[in-house]
mmCIF file of C-alpha atoms in Angstrom:
data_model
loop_
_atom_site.group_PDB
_atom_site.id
_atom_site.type_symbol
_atom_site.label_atom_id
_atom_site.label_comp_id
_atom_site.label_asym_id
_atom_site.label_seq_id
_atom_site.Cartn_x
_atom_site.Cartn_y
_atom_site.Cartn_z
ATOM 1 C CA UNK A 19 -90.312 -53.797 -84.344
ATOM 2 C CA UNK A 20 -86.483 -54.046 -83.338
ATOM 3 C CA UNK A 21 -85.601 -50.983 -81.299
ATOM 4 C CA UNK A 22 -82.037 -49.508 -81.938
ATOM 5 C CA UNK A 23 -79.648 -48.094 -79.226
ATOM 6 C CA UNK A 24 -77.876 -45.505 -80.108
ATOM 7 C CA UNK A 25 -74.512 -45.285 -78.256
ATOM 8 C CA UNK A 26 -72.827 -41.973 -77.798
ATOM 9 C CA UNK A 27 -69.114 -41.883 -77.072
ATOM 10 C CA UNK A 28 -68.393 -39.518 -74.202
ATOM 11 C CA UNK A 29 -64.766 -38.348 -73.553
ATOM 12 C CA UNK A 30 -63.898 -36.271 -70.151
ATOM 13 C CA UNK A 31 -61.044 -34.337 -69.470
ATOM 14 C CA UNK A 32 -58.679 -34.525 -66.737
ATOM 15 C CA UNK A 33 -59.115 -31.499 -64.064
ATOM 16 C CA UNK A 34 -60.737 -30.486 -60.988
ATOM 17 C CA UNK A 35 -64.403 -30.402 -60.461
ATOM 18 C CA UNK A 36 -66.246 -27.311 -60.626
ATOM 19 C CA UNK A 37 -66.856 -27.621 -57.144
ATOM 20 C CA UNK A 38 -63.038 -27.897 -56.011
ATOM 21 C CA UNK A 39 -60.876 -24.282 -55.707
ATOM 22 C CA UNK A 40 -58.708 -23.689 -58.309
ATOM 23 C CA UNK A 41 -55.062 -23.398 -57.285
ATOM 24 C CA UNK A 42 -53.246 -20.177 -57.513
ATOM 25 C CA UNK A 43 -50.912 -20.119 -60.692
ATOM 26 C CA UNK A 44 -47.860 -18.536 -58.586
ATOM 27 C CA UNK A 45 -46.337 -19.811 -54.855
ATOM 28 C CA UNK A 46 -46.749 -16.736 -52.132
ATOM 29 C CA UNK A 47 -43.981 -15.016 -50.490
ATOM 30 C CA UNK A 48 -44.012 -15.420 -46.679
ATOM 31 C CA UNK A 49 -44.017 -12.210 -45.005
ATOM 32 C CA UNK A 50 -40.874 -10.649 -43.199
ATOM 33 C CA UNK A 51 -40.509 -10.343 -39.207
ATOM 34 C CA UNK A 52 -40.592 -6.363 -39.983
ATOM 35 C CA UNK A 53 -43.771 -6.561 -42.427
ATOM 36 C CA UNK A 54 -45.415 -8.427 -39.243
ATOM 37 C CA UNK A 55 -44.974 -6.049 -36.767
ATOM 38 C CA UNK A 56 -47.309 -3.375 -35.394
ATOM 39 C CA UNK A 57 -47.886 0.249 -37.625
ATOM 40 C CA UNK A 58 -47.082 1.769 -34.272
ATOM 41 C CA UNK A 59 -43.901 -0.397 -33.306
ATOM 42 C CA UNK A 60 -41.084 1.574 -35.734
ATOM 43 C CA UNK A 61 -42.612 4.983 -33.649
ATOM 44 C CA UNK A 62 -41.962 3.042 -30.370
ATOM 45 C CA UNK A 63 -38.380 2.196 -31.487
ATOM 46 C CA UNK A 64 -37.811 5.751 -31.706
ATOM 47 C CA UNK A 65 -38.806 7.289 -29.098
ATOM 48 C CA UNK A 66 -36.873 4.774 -26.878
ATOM 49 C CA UNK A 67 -33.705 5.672 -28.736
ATOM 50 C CA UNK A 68 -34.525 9.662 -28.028
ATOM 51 C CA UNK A 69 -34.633 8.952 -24.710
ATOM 52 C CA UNK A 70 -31.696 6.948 -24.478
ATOM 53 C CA UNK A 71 -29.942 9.429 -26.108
ATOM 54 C CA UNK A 72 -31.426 12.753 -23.620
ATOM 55 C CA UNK A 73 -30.070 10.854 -20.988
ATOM 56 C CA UNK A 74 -26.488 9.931 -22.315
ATOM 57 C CA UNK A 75 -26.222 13.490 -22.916
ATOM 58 C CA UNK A 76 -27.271 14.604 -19.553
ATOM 59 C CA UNK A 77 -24.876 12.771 -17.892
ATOM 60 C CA UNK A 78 -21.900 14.330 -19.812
ATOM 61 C CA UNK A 79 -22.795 17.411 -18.810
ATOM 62 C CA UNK A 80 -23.053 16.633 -15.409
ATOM 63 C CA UNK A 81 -19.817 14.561 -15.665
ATOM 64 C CA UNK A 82 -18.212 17.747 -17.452
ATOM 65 C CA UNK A 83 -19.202 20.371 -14.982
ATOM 66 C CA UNK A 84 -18.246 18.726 -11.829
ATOM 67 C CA UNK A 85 -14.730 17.452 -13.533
ATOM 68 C CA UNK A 86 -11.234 19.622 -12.236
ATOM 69 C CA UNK A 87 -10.838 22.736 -15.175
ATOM 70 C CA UNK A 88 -7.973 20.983 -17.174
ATOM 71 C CA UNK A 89 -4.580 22.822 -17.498
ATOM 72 C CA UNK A 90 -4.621 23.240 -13.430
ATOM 73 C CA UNK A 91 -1.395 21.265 -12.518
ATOM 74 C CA UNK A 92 1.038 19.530 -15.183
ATOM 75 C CA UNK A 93 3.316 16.351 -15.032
ATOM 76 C CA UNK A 94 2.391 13.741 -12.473
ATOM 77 C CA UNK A 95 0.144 15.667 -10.393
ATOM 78 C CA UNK A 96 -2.024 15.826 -13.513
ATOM 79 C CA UNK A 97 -2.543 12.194 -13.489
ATOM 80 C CA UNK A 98 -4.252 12.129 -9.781
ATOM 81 C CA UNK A 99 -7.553 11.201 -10.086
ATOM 82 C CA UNK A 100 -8.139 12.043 -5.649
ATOM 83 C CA UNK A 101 -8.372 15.441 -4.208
ATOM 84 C CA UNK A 102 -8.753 16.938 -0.985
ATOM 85 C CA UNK A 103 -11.381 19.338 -0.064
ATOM 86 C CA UNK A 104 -12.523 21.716 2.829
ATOM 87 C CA UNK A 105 -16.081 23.196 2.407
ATOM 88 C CA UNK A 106 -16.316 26.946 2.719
ATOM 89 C CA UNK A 107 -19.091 29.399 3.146
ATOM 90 C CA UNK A 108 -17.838 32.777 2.436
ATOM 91 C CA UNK A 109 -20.190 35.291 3.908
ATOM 92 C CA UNK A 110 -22.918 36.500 1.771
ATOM 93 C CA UNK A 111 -21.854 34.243 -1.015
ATOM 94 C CA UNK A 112 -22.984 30.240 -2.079
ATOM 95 C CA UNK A 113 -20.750 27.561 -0.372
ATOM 96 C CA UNK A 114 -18.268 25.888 -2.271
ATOM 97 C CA UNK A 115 -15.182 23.241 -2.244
ATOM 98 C CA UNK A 116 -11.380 24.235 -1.906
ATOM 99 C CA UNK A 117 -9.782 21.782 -3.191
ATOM 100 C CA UNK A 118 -6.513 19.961 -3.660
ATOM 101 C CA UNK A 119 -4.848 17.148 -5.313
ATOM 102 C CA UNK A 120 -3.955 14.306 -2.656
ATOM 103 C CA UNK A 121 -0.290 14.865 -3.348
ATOM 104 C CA UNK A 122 -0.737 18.262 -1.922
ATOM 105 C CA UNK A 123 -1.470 19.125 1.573
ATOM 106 C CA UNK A 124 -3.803 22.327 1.777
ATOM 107 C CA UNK A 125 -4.086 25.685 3.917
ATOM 108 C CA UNK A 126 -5.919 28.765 3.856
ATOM 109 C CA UNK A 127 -6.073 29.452 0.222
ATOM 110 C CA UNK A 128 -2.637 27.739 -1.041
ATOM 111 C CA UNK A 129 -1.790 23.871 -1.432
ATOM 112 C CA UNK A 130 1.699 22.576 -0.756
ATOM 113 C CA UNK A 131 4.265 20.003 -1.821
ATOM 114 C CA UNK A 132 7.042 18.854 0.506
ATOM 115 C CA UNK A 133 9.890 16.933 -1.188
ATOM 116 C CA UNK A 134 10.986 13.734 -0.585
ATOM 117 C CA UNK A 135 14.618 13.953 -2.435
ATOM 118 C CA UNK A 136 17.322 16.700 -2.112
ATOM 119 C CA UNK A 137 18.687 19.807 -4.684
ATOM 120 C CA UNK A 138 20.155 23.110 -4.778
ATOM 121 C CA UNK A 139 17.859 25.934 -4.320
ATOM 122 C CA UNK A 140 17.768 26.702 -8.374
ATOM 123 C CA UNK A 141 17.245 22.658 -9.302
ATOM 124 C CA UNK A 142 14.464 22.884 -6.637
ATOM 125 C CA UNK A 143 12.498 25.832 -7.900
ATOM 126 C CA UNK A 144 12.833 23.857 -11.654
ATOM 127 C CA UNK A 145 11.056 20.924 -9.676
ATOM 128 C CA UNK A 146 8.674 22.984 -8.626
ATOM 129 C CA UNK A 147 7.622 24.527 -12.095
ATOM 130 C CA UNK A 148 7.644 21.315 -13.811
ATOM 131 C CA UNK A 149 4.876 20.263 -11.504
ATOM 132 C CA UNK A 150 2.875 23.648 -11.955
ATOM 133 C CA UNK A 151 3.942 25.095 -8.958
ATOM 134 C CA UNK A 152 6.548 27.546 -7.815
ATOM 135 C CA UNK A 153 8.847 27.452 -4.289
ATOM 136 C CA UNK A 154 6.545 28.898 -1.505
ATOM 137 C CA UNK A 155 5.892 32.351 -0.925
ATOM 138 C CA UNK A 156 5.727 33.094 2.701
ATOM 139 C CA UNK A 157 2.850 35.854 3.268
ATOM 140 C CA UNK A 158 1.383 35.138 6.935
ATOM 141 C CA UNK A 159 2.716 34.389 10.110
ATOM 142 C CA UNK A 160 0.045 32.019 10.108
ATOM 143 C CA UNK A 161 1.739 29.972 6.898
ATOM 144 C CA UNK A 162 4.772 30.665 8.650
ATOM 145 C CA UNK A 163 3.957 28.582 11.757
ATOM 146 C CA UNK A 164 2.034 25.893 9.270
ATOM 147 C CA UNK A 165 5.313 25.337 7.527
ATOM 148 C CA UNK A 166 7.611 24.728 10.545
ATOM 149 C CA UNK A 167 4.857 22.561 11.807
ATOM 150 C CA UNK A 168 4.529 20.261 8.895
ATOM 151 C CA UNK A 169 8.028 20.092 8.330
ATOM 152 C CA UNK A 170 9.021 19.686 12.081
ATOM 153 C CA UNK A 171 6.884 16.185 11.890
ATOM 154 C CA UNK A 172 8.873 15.118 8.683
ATOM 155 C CA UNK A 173 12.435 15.033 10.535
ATOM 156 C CA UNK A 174 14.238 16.682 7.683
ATOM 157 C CA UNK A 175 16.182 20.169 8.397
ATOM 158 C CA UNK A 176 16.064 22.265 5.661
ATOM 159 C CA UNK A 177 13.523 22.670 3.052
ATOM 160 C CA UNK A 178 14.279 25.786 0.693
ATOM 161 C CA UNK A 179 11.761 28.600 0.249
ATOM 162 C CA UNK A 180 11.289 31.184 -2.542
ATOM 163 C CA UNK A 181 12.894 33.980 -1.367
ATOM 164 C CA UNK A 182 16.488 35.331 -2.836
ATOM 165 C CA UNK A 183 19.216 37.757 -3.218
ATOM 166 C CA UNK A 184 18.537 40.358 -5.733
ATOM 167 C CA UNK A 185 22.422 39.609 -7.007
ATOM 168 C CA UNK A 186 24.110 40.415 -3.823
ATOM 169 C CA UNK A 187 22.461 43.623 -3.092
ATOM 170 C CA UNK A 188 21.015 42.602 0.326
ATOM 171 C CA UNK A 189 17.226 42.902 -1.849
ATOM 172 C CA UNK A 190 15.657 40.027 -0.911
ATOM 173 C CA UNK A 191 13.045 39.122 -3.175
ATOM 174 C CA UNK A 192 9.908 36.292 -3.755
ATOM 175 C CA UNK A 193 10.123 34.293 -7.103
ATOM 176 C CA UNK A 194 6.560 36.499 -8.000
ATOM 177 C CA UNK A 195 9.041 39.611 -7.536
ATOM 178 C CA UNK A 196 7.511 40.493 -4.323
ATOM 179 C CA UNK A 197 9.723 42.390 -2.243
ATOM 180 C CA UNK A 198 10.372 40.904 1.106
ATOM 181 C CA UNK A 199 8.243 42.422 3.391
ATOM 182 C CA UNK A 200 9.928 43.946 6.619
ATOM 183 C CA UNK A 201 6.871 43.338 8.998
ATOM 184 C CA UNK A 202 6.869 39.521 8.059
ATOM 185 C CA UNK A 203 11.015 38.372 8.293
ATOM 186 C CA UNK A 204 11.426 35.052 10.308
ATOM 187 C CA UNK A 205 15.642 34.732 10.379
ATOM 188 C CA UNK A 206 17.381 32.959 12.629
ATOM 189 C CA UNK A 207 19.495 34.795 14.736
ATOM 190 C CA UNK A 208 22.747 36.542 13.148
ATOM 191 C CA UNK A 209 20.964 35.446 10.013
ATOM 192 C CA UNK A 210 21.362 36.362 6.494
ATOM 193 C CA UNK A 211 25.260 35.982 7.325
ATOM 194 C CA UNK A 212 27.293 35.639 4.191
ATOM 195 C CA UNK A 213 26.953 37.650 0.797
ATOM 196 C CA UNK A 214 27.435 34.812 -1.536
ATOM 197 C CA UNK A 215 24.485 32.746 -0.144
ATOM 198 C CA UNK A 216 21.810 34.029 -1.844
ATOM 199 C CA UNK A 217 19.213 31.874 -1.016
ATOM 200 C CA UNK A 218 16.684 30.840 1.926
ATOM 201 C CA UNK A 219 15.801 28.021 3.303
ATOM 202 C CA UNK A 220 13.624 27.250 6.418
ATOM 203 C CA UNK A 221 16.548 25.291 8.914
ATOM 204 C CA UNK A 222 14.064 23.678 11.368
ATOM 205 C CA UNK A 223 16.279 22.385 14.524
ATOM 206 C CA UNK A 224 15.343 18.641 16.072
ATOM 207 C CA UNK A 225 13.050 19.307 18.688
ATOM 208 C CA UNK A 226 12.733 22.885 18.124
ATOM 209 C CA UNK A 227 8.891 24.530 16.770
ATOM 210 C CA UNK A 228 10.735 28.430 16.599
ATOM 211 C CA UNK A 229 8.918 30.760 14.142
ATOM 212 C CA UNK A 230 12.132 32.221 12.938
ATOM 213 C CA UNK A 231 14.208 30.101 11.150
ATOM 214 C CA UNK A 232 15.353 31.026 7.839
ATOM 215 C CA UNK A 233 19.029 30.680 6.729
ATOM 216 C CA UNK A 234 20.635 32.011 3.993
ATOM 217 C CA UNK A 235 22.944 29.323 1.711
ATOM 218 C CA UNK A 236 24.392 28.893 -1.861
ATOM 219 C CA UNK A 237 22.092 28.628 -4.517
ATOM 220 C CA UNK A 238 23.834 26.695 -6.666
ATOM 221 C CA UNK A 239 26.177 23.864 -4.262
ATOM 222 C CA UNK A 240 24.412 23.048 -1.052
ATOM 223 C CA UNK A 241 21.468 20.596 -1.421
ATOM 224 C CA UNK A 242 18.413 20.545 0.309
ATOM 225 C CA UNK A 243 14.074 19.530 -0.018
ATOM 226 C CA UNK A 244 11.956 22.031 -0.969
ATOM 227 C CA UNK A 245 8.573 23.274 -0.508
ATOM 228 C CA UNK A 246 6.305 24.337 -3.659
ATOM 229 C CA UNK A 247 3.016 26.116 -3.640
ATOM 230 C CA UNK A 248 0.291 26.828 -5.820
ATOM 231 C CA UNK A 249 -3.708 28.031 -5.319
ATOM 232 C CA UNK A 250 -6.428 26.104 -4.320
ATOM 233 C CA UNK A 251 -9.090 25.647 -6.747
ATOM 234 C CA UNK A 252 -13.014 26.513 -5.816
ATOM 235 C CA UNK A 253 -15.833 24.203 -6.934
ATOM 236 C CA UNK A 254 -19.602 25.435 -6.929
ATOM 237 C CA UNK A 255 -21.565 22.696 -4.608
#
């Protein structure tokens, strides 16, 4: 008997064994440099920035409160960044700095300016104020015997002062209005001499160191330096 073979066509499909992974139908998106960082790191970030910021603000202050108070001189003198100081310890109180711009020289409570160029007595006191300052006001013997010493050393004769005429009247007044006070006069001999010089300046003679050595002259012709004056100012330490 003649066996018969049956012969079964068989058909696969193309595709990946059941074994293999199947690939994912979509590409991934790589994650970010900020998606990869710690939970904790954005806190971190922070708090640095805080800090940074505490301590910018601290020194501000301190910057702030240990600066000169604005508005204390004008013009040039406002632009001096150096100042002279003398430490002080008034009794029963906290120490503290009296100070002065470097353009000024400074004693007792008062800083000074000696000029280098010439004026009349009125164009001198306008100097002055432009600078924040007035023409000295004489009130010690003591500031009387600093002047003639500091201008003695700077070889020039006559620096004028801010004392005047009341208009002719023989009432010698300060620029503050101060009346001239009797107990504190430092003429020169036969000095004031004419009535139409109205105003005072300190004549210091080559050589010489006398006290008394004011001298009356025209306000408005003769031409002279000048001293000007204004306050120290205090600092806490």
């Amino acid at each position: 008997m003649t066996s018969e073979v049956t012969y079964a066509e068989v058909r696969f499909k193309n595709g990946p064994s059941s074994a293999e992974p199947k690939a994912s139908s979509g590409s991934e998106t790589p994650l970010s440099r900020f998606q990869k960082c710690k939970p904790w790191f954005p806190w971190v970030v922070s708090g640095f920035l805080m800090l940074l910021s505490i301590i910018l603000l601290v020194v501000i202050i301190v910057i702030l409160k240990g600066s000169p108070k604005k508005g204390f001189l004008k013009s040039q003198f406002q632009k001096s960044t150096q100042w002279n100081c003398l430490l002080e310890s008034p009794e029963g109180k906290e120490p503290r700095l009296s100070c002065c711009m470097g353009d000024l020289e400074q004693f007792g409570s008062s800083c000074y300016y000696f000029s280098k160029d010439r004026s009349t007595w009125n164009k001198s006191r306008a100097e002055c104020r432009k600078k924040g300052l007035d023409l000295v006001i004489i009130n010690s013997e003591a500031e009387q015997v600093f002047l003639t010493n500091h201008t003695q050393n700077s070889q020039v004769e006559k620096f004028c002062i801010g004392l005047t005429n009341q208009m002719g009247t023989n009432q010698w007044r300060w620029v503050d209005q101060t009346p001239l006070d009797p107990m504190l006069m430092f003429w020169r001999s036969k000095e004031p001499s004419n009535d139409d010089e109205n105003c005072v300046v300190m004549h210091i003679g080559k050589g010489s160191k006398m006290k008394n050595n004011w001298n009356d002259v025209q306000c408005l012709v003769d031409e002279h330096h000048y001293v000007c004056e204004t306050n120290t100012e205090f600092f806490s330490i």
